[in-house]
Tab-separated table of C-alpha atoms and ligand atoms in Angstrom:
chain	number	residue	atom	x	y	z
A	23	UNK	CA	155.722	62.314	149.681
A	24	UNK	CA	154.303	59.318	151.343
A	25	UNK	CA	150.535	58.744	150.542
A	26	UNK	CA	148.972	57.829	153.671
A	27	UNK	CA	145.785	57.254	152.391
A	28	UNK	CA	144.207	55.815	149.021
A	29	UNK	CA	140.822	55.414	148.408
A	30	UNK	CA	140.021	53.486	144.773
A	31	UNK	CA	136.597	53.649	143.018
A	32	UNK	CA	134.768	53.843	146.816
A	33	UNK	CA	130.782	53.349	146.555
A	34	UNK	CA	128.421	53.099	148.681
A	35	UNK	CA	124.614	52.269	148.207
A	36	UNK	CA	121.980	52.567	151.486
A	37	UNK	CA	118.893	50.360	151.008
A	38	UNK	CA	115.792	52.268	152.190
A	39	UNK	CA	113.109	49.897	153.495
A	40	UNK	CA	109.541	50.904	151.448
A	41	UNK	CA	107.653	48.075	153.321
A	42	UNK	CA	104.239	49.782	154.847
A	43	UNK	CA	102.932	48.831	158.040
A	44	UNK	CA	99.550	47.876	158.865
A	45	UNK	CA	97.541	44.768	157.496
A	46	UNK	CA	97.024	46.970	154.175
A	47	UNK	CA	100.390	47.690	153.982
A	48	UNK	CA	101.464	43.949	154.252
A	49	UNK	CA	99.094	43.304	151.194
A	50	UNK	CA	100.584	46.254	149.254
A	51	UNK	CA	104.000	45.071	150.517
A	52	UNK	CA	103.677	41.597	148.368
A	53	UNK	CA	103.822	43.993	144.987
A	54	UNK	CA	106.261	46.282	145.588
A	55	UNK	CA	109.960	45.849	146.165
A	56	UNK	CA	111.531	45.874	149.386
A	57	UNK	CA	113.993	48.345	148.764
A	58	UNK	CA	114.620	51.174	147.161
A	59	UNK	CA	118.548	52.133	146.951
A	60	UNK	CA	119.683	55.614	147.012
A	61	UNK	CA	123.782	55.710	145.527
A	62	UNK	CA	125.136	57.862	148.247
A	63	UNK	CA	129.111	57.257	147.246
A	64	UNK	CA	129.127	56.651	143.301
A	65	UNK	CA	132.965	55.294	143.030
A	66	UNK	CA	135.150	58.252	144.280
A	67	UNK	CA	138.985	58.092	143.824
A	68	UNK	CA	141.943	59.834	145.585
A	69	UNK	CA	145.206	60.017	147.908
A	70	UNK	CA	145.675	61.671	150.450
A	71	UNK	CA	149.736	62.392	151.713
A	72	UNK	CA	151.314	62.216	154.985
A	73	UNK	CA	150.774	65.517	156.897
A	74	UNK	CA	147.896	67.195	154.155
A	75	UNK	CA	144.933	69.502	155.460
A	76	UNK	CA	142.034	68.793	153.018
A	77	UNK	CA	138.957	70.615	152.853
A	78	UNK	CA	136.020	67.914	151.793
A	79	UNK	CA	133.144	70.049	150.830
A	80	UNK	CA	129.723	69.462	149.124
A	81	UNK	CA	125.930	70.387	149.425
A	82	UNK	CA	123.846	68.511	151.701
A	83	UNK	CA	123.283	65.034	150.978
A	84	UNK	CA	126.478	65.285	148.717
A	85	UNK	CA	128.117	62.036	150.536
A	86	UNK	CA	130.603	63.507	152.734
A	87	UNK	CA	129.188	61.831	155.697
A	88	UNK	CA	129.193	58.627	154.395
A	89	UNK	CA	132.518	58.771	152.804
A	90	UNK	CA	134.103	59.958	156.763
A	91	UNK	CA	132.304	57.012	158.200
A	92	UNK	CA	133.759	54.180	155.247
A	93	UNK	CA	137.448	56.057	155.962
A	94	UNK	CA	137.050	55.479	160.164
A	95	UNK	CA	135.671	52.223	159.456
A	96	UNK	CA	132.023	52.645	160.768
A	97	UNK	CA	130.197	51.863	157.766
A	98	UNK	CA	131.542	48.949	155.155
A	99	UNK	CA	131.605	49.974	151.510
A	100	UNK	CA	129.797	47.939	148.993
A	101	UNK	CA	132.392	48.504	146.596
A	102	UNK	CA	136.154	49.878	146.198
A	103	UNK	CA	139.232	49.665	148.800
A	104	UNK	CA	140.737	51.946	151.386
A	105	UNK	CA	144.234	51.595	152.122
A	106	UNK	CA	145.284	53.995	155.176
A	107	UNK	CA	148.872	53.253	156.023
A	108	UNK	CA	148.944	49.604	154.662
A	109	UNK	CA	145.873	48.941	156.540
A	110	UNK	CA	142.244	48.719	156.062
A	111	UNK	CA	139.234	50.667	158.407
A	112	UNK	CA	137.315	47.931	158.828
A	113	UNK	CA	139.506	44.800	159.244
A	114	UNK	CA	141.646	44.889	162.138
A	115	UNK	CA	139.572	48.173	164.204
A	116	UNK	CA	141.840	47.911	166.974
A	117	UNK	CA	144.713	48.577	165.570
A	118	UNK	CA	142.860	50.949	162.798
A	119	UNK	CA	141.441	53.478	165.434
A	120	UNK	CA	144.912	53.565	167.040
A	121	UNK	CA	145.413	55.808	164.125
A	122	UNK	CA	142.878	57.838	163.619
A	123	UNK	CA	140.503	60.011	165.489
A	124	UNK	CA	136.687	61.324	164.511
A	125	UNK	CA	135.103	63.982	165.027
A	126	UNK	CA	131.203	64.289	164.296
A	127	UNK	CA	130.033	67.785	164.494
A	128	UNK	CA	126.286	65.980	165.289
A	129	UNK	CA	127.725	63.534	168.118
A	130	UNK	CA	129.451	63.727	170.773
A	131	UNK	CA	131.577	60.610	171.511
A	132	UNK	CA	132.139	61.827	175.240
A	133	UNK	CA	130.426	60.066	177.961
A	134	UNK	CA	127.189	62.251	178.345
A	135	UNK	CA	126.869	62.337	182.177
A	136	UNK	CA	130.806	62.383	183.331
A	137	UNK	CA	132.605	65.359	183.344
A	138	UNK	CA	134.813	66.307	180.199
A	139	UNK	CA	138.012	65.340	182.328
A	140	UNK	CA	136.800	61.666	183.238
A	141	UNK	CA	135.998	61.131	179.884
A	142	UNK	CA	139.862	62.090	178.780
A	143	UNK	CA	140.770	59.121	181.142
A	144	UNK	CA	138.301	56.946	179.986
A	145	UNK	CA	140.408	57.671	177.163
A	146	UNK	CA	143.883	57.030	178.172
A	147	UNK	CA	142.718	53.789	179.304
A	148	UNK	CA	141.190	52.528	176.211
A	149	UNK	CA	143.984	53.782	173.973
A	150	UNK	CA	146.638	52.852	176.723
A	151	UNK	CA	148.094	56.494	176.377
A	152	UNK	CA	151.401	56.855	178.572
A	153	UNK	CA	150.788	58.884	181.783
A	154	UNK	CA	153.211	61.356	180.969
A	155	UNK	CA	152.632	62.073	177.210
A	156	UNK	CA	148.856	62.272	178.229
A	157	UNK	CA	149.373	65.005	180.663
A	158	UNK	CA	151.519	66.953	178.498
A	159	UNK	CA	148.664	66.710	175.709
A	160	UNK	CA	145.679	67.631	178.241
A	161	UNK	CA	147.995	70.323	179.419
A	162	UNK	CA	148.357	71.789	176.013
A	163	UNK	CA	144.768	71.130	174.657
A	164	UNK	CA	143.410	73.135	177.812
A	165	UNK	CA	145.185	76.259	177.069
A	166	UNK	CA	144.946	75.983	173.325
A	167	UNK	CA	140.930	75.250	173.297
A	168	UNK	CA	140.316	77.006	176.680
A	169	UNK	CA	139.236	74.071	178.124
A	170	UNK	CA	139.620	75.185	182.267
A	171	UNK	CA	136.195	76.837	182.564
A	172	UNK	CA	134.443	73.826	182.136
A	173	UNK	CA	136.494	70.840	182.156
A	174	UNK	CA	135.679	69.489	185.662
A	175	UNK	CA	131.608	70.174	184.174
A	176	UNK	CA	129.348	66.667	182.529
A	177	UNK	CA	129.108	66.822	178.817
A	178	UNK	CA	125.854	67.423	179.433
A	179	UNK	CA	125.812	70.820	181.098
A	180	UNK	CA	128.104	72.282	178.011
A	181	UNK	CA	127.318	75.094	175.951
A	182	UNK	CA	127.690	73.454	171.823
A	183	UNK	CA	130.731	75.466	171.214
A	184	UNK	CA	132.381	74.069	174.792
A	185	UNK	CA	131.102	70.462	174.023
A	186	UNK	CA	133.054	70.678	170.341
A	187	UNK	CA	136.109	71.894	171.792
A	188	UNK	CA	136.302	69.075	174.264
A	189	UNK	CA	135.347	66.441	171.543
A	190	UNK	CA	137.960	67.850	169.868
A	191	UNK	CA	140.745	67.504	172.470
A	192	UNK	CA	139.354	64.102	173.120
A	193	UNK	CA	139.994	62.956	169.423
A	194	UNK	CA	143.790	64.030	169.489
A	195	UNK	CA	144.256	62.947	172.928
A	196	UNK	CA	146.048	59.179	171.747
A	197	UNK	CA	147.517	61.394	169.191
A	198	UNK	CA	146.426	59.972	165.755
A	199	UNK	CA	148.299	60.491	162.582
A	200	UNK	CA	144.875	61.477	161.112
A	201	UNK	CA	141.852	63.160	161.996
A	202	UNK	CA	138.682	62.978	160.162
A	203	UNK	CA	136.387	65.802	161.456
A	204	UNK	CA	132.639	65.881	160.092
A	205	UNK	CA	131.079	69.816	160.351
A	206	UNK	CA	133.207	70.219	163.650
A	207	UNK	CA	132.036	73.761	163.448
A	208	UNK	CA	128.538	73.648	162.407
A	209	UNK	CA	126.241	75.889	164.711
A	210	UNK	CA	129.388	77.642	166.413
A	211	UNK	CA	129.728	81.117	166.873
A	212	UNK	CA	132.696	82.710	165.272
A	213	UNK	CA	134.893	82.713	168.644
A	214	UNK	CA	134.393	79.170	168.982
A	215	UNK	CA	135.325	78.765	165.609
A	216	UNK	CA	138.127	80.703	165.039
A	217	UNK	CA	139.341	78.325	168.371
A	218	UNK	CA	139.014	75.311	166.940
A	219	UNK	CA	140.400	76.685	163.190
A	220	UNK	CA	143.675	77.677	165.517
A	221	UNK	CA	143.910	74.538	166.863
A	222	UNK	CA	143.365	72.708	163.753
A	223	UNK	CA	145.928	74.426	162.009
A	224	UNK	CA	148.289	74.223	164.608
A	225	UNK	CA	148.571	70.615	165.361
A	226	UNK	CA	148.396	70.012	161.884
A	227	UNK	CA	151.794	72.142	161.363
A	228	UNK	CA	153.263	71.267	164.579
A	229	UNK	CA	152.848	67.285	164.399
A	230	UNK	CA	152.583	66.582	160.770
A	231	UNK	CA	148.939	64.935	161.667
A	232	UNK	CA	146.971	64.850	158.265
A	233	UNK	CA	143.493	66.598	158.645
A	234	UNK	CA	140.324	65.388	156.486
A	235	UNK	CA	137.757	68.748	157.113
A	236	UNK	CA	134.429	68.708	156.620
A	237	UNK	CA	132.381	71.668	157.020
A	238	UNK	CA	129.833	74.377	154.865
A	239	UNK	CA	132.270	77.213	156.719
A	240	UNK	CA	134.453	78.441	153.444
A	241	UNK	CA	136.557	80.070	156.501
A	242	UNK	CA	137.441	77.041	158.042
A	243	UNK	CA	138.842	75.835	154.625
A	244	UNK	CA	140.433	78.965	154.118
A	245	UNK	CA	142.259	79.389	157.447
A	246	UNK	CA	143.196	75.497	158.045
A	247	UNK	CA	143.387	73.376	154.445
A	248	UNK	CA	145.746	74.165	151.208
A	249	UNK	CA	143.840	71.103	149.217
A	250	UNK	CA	139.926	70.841	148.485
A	251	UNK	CA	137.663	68.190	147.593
A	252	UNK	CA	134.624	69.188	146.183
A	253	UNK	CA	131.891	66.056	146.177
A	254	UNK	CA	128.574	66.337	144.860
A	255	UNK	CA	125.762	63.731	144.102
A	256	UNK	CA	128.425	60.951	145.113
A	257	UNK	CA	130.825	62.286	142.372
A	258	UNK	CA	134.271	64.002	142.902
A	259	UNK	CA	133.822	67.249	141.010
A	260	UNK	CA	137.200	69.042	142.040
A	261	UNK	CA	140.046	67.759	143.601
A	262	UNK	CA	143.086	70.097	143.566
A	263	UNK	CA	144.626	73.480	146.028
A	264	UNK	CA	142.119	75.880	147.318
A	265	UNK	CA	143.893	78.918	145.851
A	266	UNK	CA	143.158	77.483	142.390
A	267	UNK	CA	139.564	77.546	143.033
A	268	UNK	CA	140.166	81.351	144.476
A	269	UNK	CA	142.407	82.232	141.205
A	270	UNK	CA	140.091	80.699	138.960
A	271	UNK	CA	137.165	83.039	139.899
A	272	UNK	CA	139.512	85.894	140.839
A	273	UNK	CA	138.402	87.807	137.402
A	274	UNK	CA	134.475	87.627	139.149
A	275	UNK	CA	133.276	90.485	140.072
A	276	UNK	CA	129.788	91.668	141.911
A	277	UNK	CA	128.456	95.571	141.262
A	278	UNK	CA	125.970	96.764	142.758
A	279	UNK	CA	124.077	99.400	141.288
A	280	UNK	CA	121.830	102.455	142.917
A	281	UNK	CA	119.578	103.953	139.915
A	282	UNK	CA	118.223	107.483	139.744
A	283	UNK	CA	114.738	106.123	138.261
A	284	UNK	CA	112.977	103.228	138.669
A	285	UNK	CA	113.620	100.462	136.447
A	286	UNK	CA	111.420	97.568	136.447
A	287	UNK	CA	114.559	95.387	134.529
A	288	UNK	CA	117.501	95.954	132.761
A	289	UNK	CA	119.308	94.654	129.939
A	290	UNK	CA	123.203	93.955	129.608
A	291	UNK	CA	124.855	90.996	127.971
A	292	UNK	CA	126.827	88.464	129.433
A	293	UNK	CA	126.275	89.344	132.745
A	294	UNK	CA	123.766	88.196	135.744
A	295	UNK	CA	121.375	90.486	137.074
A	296	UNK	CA	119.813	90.418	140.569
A	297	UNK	CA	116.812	92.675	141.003
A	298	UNK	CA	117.704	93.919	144.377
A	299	UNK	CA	114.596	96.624	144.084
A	300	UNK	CA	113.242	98.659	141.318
A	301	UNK	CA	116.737	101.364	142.193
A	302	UNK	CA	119.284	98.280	142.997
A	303	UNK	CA	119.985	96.030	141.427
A	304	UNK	CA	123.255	93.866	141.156
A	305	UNK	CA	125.684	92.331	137.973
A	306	UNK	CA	127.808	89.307	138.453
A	307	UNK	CA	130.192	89.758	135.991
A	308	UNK	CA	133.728	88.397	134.509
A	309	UNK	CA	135.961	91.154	133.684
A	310	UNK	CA	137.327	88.630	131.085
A	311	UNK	CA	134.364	88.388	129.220
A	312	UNK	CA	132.857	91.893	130.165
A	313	UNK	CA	135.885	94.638	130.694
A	314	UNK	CA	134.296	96.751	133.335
A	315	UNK	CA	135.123	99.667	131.362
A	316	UNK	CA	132.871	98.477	128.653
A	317	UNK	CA	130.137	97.554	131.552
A	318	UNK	CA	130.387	101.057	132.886
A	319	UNK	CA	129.806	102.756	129.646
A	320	UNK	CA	126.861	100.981	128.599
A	321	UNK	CA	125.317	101.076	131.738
A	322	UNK	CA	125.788	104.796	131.388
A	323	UNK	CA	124.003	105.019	128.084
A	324	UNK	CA	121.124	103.408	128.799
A	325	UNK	CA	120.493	104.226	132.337
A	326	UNK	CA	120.428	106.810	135.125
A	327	UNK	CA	122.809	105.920	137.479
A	328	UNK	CA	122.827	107.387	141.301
A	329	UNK	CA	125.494	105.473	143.484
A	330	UNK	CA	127.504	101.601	142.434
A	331	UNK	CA	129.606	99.577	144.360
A	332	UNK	CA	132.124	96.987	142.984
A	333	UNK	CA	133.507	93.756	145.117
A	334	UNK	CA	135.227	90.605	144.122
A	335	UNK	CA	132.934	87.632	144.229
A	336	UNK	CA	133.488	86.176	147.970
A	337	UNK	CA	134.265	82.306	147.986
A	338	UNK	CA	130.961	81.612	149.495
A	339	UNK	CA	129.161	82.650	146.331
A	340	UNK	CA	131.656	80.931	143.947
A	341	UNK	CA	131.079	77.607	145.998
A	342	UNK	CA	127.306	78.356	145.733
A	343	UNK	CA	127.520	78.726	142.507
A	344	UNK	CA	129.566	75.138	141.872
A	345	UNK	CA	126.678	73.189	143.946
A	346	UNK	CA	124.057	75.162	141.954
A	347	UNK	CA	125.819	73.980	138.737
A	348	UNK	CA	127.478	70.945	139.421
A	349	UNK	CA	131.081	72.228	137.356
A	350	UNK	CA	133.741	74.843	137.638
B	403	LIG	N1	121.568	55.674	156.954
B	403	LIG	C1	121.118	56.065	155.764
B	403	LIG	N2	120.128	55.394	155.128
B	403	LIG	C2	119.688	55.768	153.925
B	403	LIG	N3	120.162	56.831	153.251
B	403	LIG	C3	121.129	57.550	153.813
B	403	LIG	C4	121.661	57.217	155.104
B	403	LIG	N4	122.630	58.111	155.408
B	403	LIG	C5	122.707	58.957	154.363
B	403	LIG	N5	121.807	58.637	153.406
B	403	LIG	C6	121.622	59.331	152.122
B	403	LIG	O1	122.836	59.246	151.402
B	403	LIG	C7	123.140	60.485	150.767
B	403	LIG	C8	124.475	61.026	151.282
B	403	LIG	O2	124.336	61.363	152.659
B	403	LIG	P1	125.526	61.946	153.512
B	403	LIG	O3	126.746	61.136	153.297
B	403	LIG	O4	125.038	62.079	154.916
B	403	LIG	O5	125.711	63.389	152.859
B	403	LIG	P2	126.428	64.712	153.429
B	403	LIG	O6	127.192	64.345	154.644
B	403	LIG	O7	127.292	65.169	152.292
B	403	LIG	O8	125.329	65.698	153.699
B	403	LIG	C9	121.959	61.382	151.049
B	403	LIG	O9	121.080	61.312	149.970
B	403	LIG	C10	121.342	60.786	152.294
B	403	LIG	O10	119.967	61.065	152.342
B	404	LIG	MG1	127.086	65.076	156.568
């Protein structure tokens, strides 16, 4: 398969100003440094082929942001190289963002006081769209992200979950071969969001358009992306298919147990305990490493038990669990 994009060793290091203000601050200023630098990108590596969905996850403050805005071209890295289809985001923008379309879940990049369908023009314009394939795409994106309630309404009047769905449309409107899209989905309710998922995964079948996803929503991942990145700290920690992360953890498993007395704690080994309450508590366990059978009895033996539940581990707790420990 043809990689589309390749991103070598990328880093990226923000200079925070220190410098106080005030006369006192200007003395002070003389013996300190003028910047501090915080390493939000520390040299990350990968490809990316032709037509991919990838999932780029991480905690807050991981570098996901800043990693989007080096791939559209808004920010300049200090060091490494982006190739995206021979070229390079920030030599040559116009012929760059003919390419590729952004999405930032925290800005909109439609025209505030203009309703959504002027801005769409505005767009054909700048991105010299042909009249007819732009009306065929409008056409589609209405009925695929509902778009007629409100399309005729400013920016400004729109609910979030409207105003995302129309950024969206307005990203794929020249269609791109690539779309980066930064927590599209953040705040949404699950209708909205199941919406945008659809339409996500749909163009991204239908026109072979690779999709870089960023988001804290395991479900978006799940429903629209077959590859994950997971960044943390500036480092690539995992880079390989979603279900591997879901088979990997598959042998997790989460009881929950009712006691008939109070117990202040308990003692297994090799397992987590919760204390829910003084009656519940719950056990994160592997079956690997603790058969359940073997859980069951000794649990048995040394305690009165009332009620218990037992549950996979849902992917929301295993990615907690990565951020909390950095590995897999
Ligand atoms: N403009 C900026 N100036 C200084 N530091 C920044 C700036 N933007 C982001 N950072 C810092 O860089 C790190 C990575 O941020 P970001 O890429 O936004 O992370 P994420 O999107 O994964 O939450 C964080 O520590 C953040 O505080
Ligand atoms: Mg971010």
């Amino acid at each position: 398969m043809d990689k589309l994009i390749k991103v070598e060793n990328l880093k990226k290091v923000y200079k925070i100003s220190e410098r106080k203000r005030g006369l006192p601050g200007k003395i002070a200023n003389l013996f300190v440094p003028k910047f501090k630098k915080k390493v939000a990108v520390d040299g990350i590596s990968f490809t990316i082929n032709e037509g991919e969905a990838v999932g780029f996850i991480g905690p807050n403050g991981a570098g996901k942001s800043t990693t989007i805005k080096m791939l559209s071209g808004i920010l300049y890295p200090d060091e490494g190289t982006i190739d995206v289809n021979g070229l390079s985001p920030y030599k040559n923008r116009t012929k760059y963002v003919a390419n590729i379309g952004v999405v930032f879940g925290q800005k909109s990049q439609l025209q505030w006081d203009l309703p959504v369908i002027d801005s769409f023009e505005l767009l054909r314009r700048i991105y010299s769209i042909p009249k007819a394939d732009y009306e065929s795409r409008v056409n589609q994106f209405r009925e695929l992200l509902d778009l007629d309630s409100f399309i005729k309404q400013p920016v400004r009047q729109l609910s979030l979950g409207q105003r995302m769905r129309a950024d969206i449309a307005a990203a794929f409107l020249h269609s791109p071969k690539i779309i980066f899209l930064d927590e599209p989905t953040i705040g949404l309710d699950v209708v909205a969001k199941e919406k945008i998922r659809n339409f996500i995964r749909y163009i991204n079948k239908e026109t072979n358009t690779t999709i870089i996803f960023t988001t804290h929503d395991m479900k978006d991942i799940s429903e629209t992306c077959d590859r994950l990145i997971i960044i943390d700290k500036g480092h690539i920690i995992y880079d390989g298919k979603f279900d591997e992360i879901v088979n990997k953890f598959s042998s997790e498993r989460c009881m929950v147990i009712e006691f008939a007395n109070k117990y202040e704690s308990i003692d297994i080994d090799n397992v987590d305990i919760k204390d829910i309450n003084e009656y519940k508590k719950e056990i994160r366990f592997n079956t690997n490493i603790k058969p359940i059978k073997e859980l069951i009895n000794e649990i048995n033996n040394k305690y009165e038990v009332k009620d218990f539940t037992v549950n996979e581990v849902d992917i929301d707790d295993i990615v907690i669990k990565i951020y909390e420990t950095g590995e897999i």
